[in-house]
Short mmCIF file of C-alpha atoms and ligand atoms in Angstrom, two decimals:
data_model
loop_
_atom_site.label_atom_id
_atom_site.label_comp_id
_atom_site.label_asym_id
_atom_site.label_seq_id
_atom_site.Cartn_x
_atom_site.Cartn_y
_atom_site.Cartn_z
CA UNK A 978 -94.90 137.03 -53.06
CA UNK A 979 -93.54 139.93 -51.08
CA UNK A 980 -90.90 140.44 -48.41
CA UNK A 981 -92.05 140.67 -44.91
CA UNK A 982 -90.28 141.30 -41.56
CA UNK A 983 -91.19 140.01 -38.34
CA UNK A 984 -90.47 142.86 -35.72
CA UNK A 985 -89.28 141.96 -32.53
CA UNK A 986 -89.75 144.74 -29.84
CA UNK A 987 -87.41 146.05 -27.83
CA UNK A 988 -87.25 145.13 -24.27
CA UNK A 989 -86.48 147.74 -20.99
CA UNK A 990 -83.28 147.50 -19.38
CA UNK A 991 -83.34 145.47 -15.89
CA UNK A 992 -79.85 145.96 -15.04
CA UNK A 993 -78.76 142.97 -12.45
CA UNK A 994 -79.57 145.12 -8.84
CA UNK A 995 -76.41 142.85 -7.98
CA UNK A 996 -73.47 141.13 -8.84
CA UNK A 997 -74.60 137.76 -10.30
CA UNK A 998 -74.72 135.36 -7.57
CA UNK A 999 -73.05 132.01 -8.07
CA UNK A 1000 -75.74 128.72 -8.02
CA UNK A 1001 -78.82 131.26 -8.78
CA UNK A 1002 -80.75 129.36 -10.84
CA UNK A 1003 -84.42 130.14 -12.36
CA UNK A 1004 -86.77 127.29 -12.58
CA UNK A 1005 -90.22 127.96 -14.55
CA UNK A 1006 -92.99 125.03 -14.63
CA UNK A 1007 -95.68 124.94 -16.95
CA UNK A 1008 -99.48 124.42 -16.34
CA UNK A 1009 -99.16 120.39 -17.45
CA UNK A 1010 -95.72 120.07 -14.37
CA UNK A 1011 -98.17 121.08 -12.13
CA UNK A 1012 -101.79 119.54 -13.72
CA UNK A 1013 -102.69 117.63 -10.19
CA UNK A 1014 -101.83 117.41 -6.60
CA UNK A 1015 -99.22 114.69 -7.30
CA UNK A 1016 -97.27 115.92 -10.31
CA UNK A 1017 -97.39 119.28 -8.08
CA UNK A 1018 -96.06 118.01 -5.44
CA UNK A 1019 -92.85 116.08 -7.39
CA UNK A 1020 -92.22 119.48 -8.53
CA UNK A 1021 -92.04 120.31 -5.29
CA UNK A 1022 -89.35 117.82 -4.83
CA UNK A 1023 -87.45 119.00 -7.75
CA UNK A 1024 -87.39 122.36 -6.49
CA UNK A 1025 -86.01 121.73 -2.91
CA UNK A 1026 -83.57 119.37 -4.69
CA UNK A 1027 -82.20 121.72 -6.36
CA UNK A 1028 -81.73 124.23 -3.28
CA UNK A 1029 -80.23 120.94 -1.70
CA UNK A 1030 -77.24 120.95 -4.32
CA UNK A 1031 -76.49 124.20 -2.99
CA UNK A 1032 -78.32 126.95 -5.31
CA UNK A 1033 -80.43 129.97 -4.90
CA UNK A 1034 -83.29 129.14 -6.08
CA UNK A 1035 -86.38 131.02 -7.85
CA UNK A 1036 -89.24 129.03 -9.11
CA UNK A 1037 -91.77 130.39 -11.54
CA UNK A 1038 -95.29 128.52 -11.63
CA UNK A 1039 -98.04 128.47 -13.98
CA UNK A 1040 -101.54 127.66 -13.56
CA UNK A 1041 -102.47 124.29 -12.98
CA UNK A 1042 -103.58 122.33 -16.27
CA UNK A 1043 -106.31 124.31 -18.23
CA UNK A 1044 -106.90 126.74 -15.27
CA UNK A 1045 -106.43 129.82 -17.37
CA UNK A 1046 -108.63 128.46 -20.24
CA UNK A 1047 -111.46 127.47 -17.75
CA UNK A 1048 -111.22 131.10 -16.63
CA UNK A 1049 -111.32 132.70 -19.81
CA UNK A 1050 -114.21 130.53 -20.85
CA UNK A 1051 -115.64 131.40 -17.66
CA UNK A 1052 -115.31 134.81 -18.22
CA UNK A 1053 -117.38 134.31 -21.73
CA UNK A 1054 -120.06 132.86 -19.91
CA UNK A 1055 -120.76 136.35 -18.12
CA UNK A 1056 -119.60 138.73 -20.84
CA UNK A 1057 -119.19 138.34 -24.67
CA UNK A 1058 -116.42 140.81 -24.46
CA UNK A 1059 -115.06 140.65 -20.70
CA UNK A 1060 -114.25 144.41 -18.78
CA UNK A 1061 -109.81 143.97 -19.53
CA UNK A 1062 -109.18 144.87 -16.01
CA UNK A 1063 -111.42 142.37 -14.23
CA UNK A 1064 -109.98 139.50 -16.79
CA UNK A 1065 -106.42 140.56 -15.35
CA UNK A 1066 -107.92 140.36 -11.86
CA UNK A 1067 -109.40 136.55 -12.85
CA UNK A 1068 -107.28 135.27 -14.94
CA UNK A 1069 -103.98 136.18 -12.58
CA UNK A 1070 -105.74 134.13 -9.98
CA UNK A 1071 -105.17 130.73 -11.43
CA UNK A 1072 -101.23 131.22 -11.09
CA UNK A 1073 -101.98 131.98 -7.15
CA UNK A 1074 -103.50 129.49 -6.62
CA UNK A 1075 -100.77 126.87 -7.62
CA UNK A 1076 -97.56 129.15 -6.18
CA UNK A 1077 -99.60 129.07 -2.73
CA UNK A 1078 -100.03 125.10 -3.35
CA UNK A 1079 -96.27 124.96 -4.28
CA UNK A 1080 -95.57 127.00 -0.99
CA UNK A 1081 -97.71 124.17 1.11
CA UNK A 1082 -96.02 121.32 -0.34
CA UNK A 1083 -92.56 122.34 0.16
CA UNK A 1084 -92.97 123.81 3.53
CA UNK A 1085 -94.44 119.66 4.25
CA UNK A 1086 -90.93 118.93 2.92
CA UNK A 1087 -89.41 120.67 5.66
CA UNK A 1088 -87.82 123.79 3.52
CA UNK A 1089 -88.10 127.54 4.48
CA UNK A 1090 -89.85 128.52 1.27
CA UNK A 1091 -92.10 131.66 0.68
CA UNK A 1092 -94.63 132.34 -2.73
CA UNK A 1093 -95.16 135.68 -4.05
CA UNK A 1094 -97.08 136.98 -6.33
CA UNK A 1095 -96.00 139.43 -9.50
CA UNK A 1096 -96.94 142.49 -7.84
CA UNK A 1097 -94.92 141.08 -4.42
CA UNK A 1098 -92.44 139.85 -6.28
CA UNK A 1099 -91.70 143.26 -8.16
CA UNK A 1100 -92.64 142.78 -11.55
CA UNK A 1101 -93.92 146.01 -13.29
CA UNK A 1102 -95.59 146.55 -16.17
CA UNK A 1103 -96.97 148.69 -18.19
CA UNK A 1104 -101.16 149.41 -17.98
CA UNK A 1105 -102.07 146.93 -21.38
CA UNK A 1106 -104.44 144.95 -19.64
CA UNK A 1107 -104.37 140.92 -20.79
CA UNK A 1108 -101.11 141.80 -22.56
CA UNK A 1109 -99.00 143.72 -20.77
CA UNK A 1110 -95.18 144.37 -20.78
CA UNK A 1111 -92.76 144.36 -18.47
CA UNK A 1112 -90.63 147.64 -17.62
CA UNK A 1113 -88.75 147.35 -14.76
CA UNK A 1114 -88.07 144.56 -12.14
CA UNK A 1115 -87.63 145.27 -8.34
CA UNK A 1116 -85.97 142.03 -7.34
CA UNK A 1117 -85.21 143.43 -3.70
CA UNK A 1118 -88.14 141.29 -2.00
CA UNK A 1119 -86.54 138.37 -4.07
CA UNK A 1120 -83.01 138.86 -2.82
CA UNK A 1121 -83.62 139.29 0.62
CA UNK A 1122 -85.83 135.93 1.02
CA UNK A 1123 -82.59 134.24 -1.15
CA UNK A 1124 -80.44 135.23 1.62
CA UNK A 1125 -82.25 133.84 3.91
CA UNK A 1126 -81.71 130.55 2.38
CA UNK A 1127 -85.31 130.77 1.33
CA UNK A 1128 -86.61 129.21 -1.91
CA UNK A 1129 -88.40 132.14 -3.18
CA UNK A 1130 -91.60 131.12 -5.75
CA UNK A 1131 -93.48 133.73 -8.54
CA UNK A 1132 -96.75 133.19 -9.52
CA UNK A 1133 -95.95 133.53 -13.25
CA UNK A 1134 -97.65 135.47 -16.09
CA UNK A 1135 -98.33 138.72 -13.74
CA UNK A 1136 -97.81 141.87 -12.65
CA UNK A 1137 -98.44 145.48 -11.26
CA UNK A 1138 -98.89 148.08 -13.69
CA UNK A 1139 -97.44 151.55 -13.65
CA UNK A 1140 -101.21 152.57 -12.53
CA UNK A 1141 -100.95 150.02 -9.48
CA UNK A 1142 -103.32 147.28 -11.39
CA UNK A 1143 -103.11 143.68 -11.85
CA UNK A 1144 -102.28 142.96 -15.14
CA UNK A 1145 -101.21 139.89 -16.98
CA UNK A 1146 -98.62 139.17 -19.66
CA UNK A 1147 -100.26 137.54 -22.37
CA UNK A 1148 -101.05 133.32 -22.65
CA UNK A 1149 -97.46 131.74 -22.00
CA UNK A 1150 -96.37 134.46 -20.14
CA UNK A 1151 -95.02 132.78 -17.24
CA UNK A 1152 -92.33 131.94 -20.10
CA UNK A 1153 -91.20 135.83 -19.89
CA UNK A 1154 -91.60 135.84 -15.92
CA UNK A 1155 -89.22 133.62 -15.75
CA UNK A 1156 -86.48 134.97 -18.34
CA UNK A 1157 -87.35 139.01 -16.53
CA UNK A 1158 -86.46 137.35 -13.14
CA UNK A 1159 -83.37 136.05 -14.36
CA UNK A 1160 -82.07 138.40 -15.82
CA UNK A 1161 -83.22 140.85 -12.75
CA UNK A 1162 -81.31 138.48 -10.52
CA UNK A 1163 -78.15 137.46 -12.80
CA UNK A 1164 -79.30 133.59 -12.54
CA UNK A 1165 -76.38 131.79 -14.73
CA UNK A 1166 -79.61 130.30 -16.34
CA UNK A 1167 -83.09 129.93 -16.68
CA UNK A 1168 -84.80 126.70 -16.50
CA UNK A 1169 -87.85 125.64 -18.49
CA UNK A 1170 -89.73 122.89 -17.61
CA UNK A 1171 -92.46 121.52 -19.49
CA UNK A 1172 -94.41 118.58 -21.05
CA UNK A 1173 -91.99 117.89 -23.93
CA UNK A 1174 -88.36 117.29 -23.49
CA UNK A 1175 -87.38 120.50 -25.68
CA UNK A 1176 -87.55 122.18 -28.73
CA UNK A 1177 -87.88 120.16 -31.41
CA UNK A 1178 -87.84 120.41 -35.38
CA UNK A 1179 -91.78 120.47 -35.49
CA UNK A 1180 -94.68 120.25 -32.89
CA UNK A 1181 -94.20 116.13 -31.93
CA UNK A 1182 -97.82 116.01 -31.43
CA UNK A 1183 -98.14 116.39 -34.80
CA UNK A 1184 -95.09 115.02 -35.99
CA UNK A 1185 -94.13 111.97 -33.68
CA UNK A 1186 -90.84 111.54 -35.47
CA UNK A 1187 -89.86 115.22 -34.95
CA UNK A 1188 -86.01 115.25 -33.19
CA UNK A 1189 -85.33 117.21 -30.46
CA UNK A 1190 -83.25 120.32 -31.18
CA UNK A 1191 -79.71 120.24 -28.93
CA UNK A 1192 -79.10 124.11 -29.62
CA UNK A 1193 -80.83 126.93 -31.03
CA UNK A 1194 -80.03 130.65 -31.24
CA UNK A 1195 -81.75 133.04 -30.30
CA UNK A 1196 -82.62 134.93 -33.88
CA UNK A 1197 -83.76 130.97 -34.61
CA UNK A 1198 -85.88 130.75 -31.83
CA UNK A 1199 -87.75 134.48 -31.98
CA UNK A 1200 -88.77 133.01 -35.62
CA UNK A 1201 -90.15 129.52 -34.25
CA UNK A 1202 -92.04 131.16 -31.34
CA UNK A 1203 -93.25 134.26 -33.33
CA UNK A 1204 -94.24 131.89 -35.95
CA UNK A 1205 -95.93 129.12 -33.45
CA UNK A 1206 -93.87 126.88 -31.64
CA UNK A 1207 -95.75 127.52 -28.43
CA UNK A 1208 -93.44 125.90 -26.27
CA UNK A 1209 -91.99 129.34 -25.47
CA UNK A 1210 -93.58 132.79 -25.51
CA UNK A 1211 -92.56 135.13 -28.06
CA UNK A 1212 -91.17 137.83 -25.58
CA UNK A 1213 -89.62 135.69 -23.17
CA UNK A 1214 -87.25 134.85 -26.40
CA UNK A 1215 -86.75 138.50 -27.08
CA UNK A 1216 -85.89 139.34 -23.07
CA UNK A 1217 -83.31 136.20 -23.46
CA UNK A 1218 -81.65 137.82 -26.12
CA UNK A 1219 -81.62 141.37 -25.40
CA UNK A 1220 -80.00 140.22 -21.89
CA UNK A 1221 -78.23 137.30 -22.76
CA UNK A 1222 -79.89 135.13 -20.51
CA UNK A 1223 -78.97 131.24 -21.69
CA UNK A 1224 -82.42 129.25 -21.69
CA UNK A 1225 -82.88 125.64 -20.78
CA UNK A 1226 -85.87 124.12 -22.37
CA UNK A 1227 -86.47 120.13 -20.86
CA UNK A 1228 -88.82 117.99 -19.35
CA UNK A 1229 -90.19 118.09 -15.78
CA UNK A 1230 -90.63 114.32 -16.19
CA UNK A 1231 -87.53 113.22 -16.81
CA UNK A 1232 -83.53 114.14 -16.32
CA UNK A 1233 -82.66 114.49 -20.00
CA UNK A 1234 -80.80 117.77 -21.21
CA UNK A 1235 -83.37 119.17 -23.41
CA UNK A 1236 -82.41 121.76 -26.09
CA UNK A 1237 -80.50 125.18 -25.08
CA UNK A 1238 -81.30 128.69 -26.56
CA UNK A 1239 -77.92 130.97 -26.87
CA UNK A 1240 -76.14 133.14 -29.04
CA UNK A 1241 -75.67 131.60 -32.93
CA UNK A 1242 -72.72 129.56 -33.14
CA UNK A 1243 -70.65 128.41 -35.91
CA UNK A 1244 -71.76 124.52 -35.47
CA UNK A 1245 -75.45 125.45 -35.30
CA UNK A 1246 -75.18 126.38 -38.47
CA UNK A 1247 -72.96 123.34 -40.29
CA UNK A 1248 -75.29 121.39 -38.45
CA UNK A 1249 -78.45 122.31 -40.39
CA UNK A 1250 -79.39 124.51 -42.39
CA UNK A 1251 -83.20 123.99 -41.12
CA UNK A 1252 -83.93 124.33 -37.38
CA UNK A 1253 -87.99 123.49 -37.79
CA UNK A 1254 -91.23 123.57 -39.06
CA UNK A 1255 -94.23 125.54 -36.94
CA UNK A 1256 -97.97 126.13 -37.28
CA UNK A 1257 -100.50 127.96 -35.65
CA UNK A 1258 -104.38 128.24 -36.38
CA UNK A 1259 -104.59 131.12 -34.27
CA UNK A 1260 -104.48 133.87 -37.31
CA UNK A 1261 -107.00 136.01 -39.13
CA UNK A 1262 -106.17 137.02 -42.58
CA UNK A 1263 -107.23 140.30 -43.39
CA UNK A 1264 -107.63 141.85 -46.97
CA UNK A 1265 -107.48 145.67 -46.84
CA UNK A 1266 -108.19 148.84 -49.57
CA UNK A 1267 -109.15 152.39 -48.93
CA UNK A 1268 -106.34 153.45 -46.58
CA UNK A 1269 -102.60 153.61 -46.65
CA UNK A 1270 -99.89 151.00 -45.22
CA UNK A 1271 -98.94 153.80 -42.55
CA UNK A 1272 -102.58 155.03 -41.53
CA UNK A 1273 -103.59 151.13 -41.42
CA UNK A 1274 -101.01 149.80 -39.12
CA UNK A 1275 -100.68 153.51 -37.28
CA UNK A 1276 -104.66 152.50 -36.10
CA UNK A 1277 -103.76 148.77 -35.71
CA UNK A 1278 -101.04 149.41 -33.40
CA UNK A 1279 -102.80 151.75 -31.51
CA UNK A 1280 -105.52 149.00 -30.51
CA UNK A 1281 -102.51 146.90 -29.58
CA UNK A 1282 -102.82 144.44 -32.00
CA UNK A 1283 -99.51 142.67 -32.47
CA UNK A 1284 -99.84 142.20 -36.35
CA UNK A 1285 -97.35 139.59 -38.17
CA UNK A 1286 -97.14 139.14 -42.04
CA UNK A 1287 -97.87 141.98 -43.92
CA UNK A 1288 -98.04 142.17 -47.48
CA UNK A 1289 -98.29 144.81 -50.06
CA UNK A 1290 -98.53 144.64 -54.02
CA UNK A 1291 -100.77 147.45 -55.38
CA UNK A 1292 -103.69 149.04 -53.22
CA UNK A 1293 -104.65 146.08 -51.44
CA UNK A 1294 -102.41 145.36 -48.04
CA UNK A 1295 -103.13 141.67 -46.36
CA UNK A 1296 -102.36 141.75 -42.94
CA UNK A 1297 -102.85 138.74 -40.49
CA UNK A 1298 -103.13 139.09 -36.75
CA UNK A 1299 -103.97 136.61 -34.10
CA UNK A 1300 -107.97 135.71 -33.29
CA UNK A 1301 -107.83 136.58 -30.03
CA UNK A 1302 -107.38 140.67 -31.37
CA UNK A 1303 -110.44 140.13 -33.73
CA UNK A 1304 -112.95 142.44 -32.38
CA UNK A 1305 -110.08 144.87 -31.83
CA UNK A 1306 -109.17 144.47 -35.37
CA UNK A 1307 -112.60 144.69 -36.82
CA UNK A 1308 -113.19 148.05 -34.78
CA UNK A 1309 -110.40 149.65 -36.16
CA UNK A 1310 -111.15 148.50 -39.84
CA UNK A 1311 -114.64 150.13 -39.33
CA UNK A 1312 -113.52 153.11 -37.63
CA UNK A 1313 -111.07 153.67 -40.75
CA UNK A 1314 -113.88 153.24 -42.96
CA UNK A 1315 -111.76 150.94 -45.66
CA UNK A 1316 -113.08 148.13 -47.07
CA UNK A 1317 -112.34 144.99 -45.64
CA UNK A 1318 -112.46 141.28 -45.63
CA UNK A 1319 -111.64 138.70 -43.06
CA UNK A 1320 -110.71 134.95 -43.30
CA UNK A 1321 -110.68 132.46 -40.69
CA UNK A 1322 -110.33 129.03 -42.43
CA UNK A 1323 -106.71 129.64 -42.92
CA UNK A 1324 -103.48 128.52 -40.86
CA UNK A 1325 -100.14 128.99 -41.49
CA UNK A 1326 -97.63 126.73 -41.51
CA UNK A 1327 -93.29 128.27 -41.71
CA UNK A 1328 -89.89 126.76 -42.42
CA UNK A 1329 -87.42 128.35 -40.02
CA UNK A 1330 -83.49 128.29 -40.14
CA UNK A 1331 -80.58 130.41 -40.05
CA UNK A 1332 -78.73 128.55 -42.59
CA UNK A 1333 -81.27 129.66 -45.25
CA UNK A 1334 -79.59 132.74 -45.76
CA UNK A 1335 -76.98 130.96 -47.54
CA UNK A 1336 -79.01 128.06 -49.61
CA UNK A 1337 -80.71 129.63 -52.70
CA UNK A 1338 -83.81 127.03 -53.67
CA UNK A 1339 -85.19 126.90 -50.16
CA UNK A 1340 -88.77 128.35 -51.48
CA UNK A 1341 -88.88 126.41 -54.38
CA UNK A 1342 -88.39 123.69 -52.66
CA UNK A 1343 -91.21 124.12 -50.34
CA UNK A 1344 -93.54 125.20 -53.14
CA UNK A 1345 -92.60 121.59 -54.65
CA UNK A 1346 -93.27 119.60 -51.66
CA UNK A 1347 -96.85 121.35 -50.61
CA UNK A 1348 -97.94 121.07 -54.26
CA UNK A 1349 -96.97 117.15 -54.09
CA UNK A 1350 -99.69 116.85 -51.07
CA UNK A 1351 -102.21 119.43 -53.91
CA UNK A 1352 -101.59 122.45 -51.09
CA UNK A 1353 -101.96 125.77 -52.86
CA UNK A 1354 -100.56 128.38 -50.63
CA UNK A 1355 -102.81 131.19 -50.51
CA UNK A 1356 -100.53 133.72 -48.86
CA UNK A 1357 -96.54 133.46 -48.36
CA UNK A 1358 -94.27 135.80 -46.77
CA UNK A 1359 -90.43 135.29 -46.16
CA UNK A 1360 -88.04 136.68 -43.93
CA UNK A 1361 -84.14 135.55 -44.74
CA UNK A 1362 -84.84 132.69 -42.18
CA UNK A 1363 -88.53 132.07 -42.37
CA UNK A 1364 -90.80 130.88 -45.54
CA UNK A 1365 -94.64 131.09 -44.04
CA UNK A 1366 -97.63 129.72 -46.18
CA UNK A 1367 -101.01 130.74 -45.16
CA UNK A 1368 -102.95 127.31 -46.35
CA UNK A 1369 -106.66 125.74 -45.31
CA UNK A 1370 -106.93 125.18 -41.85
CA UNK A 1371 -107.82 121.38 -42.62
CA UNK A 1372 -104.60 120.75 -44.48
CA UNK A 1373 -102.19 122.81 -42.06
CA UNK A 1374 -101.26 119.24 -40.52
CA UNK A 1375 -100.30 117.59 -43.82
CA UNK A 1376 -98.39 120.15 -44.49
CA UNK A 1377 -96.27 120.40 -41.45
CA UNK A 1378 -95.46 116.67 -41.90
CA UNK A 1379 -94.77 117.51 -45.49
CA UNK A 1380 -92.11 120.26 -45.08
CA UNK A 1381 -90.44 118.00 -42.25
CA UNK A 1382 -90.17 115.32 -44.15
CA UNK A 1383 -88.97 116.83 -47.20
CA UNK A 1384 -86.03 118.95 -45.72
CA UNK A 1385 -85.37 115.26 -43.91
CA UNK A 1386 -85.44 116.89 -40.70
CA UNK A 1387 -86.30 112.87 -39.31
CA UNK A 1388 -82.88 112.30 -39.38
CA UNK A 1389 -80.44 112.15 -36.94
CA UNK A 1390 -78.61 115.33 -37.95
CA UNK A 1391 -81.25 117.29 -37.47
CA UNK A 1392 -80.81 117.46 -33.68
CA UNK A 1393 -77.34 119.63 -34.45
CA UNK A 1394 -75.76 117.19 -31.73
CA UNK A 1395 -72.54 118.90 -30.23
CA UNK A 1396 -70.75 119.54 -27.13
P1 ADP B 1245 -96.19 124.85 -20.63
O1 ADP B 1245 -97.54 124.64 -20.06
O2 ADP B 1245 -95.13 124.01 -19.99
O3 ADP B 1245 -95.82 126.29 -20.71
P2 ADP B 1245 -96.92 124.87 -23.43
O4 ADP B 1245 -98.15 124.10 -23.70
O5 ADP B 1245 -97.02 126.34 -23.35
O6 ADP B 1245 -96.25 124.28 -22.10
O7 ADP B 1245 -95.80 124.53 -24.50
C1 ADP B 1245 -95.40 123.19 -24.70
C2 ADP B 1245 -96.11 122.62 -25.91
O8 ADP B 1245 -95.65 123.30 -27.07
C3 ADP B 1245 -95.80 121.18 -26.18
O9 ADP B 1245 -96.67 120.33 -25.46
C4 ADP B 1245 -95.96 121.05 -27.70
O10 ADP B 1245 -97.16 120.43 -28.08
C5 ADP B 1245 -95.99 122.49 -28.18
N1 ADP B 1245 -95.05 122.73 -29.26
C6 ADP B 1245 -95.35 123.32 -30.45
N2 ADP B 1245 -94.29 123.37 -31.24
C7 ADP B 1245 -93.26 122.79 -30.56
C8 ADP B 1245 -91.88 122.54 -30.89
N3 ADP B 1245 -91.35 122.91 -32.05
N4 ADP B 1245 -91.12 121.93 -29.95
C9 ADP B 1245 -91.64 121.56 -28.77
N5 ADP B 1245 -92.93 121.77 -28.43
C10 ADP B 1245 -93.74 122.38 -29.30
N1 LIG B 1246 -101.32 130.19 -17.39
C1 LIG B 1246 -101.00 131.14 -18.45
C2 LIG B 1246 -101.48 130.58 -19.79
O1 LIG B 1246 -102.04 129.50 -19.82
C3 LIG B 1246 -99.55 131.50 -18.50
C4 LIG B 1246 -98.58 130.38 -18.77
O2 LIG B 1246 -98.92 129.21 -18.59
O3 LIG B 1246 -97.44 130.66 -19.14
O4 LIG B 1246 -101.33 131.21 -20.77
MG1 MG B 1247 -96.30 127.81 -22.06
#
């Protein structure tokens, strides 16, 4: 076992262009909010509601349902490895498509309303086609149809790069729209809606008895979405922090509060020393020899390949990135001429919580509960909040509902309840 660290980049400065305007709020909607004319169009209604209590109000949308997979797989069909800048120019389209729908149904509700899309509304980025970053924000277009009394709406998950190309921000990355707008436009918060009511201590599709989380920090939540919890993207967690913006996760289908992301506070931590337990089956594990740590990841990083555990004991270095950098990977491998091996059947499966820092036995009690279920971990890294096992892909489920049950996170206290 070997220590790893999960970096989390550094985000540009987007200075507010303007002092932060009272009742601004930022409202993002996931692709399932807005999966059909009807469930589009009551998210219409939630939006001009909220301009009707009085706020300024930016909406983020995502593509409708599985748009953006049906693209992607589209894509496939033409090209085993699809031209990066046409993808951008495809895949983008799916998030048009539903802000101009959005902009029809509340105009029908009789609200002066106006959709833009990234490059309109003034999101830059840098040129990394499929996954690009955001540098700068020019919320001028934004502000001016705000005073208007207009409700403004982003297509999500785009923008215009530095080289005046379409580019998109990686899958979830209407997530990070939303969190770069708000903090462009000093919204007191940013709203996301989605198809569960919050955050909760494990996936509840796979865990049905997972409890919804009531608060989570930030350095809690950068672990759960770096490590899987899908339900926000990695760098719309790391654009929250860095700016302070206070994130509302909660359900488009209901009222409920859902679970808020903020700065650590003293109660998070009595709480529970747990926050959750994540998965993804989206890794490759890769076993390296023949080059050093810094000429390996140098390479890597230079194919943009956003690597996560890393290990190192002797000459060999096991690495794991996600499957959707594979051929990138593989190139890079050859190109270094190391020898190399690549697994597939594995997922990984992490225990996350701040409170771990200060309860020794944490691993060992993992270790005991996988090996009661006959799961042999093939990899594990730590962080001081995070214990991942790399395990089979087939048992990856069994083990998620082992971990939550035996760190009880069923039970009532687990939701860190407080005012
Ligand atoms: P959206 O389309 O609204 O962006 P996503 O599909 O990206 O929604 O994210 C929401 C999904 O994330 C949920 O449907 C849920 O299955 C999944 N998920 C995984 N882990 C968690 C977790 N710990 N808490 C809540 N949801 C999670
Ligand atoms: N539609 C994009 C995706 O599916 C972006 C998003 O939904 O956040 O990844
Ligand atoms: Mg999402």
């Amino acid at each position: 076992m070997a220590q790893s660290t999960t970096e989390f980049e550094s985000v540009p400065a987007v200075a507010p262009e303007e002092a932060a305007h009272a009742g601004t709020v930022v409202m993002k909607f996931g692709g399932t909010s807005v999966g059909g004319p009807d469930r589009l169009k009551a998210v219409a209604r939630r939006i001009v509601s909220a301009r009707e209590a009085g706020n300024r109000v930016v909406a983020v949308i995502s593509a409708m349902g599985d748009t953006t997979d049906e693209l992607v797989a589209l894509a496939h069909t033409i090209s085993p490895t699809p031209k990066p800048r046409a993808m951008d120019v495809l895949i983008s389209s799916g998030e048009r498509m539903a802000c101009a729908l959005m902009e029809m149904a509340i105009h029908d509700l009789g609200r002066e309303v106006i959709s833009l899309t990234g490059s309109q509304a003034g999101i830059v980025t840098d040129t990394v086609h499929t996954k690009a970053k955001i540098v700068e924000v020019r919320a001028a277009r934004i502000h001016e149809a705000l005073d208007q009394g207009r409700i403004v709406l982003v297509a999500g998950f785009q923008g215009v790069s530095t080289g005046q190309e379409i580019t998109t921000l990686g899958r979830g990355g209407s997530d990070t729209t939303a969190v770069a707008l708000a903090a462009a436009i000093g919204a007191e918060a940013c709203e996301i809606y989605t198809d569960v009511e919050g955050v909760f201590t494990a996936d509840p599709r796979i865990v049905p008895e997972a409890r919804k989380l009531h608060a989570v920090s930030y350095e809690e939540m950068l672990e759960l979405a770096a490590s899987g919890a899908k339900v926000l993207q990695l760098r719309s967690v790391e654009f929250a922090r860095n700016h302070a913006v206070m994130l509302h996760v909660r359900s488009t289908f209901s009222d409920e509060h859902g679970t808020w992301v903020r700065e650590e506070d003293e109660r998070m931590l009595e709480k529970a020393m747990i926050s959750g337990v994540t998965h993804t089956l989206d890794e490759t594990v890769y076993r390296v020899e023949g080059a050093t740590a810094a000429e390996l990841f140098s390479a890597v990083a230079e194919a943009n390949v956003n690597v996560d555990t890393i290990l190192q004991a002797g000459p060999e270095i096991v690495f794991s990135a996600p499957v959707e950098d594979r051929s990138a990977t593989t190139q890079t491998l050859d190109r270094l001429g190391v020898t190399w091996s690549a697994r597939d059947d594995l997922g990984k499966v992490s225990l996350i919580g701040a409170g771990m820092k200060t309860h020794p036995g944490v691993a060992a009690r993992v270790f005991a509960a996988l090996a009661k279920e006959g799961i042999e971990p093939e990899v594990v890294s730590t962080s001081p909040i995070k214990i991942a096992c790399h395990v089979a892909r087939e048992e990856v489920e069994r083990a998620v509902q082992a971990l939550h049950r035996a760190f009880e996170l069923d039970a009532p206290e687990a939701e860190r309840t407080h005012a």
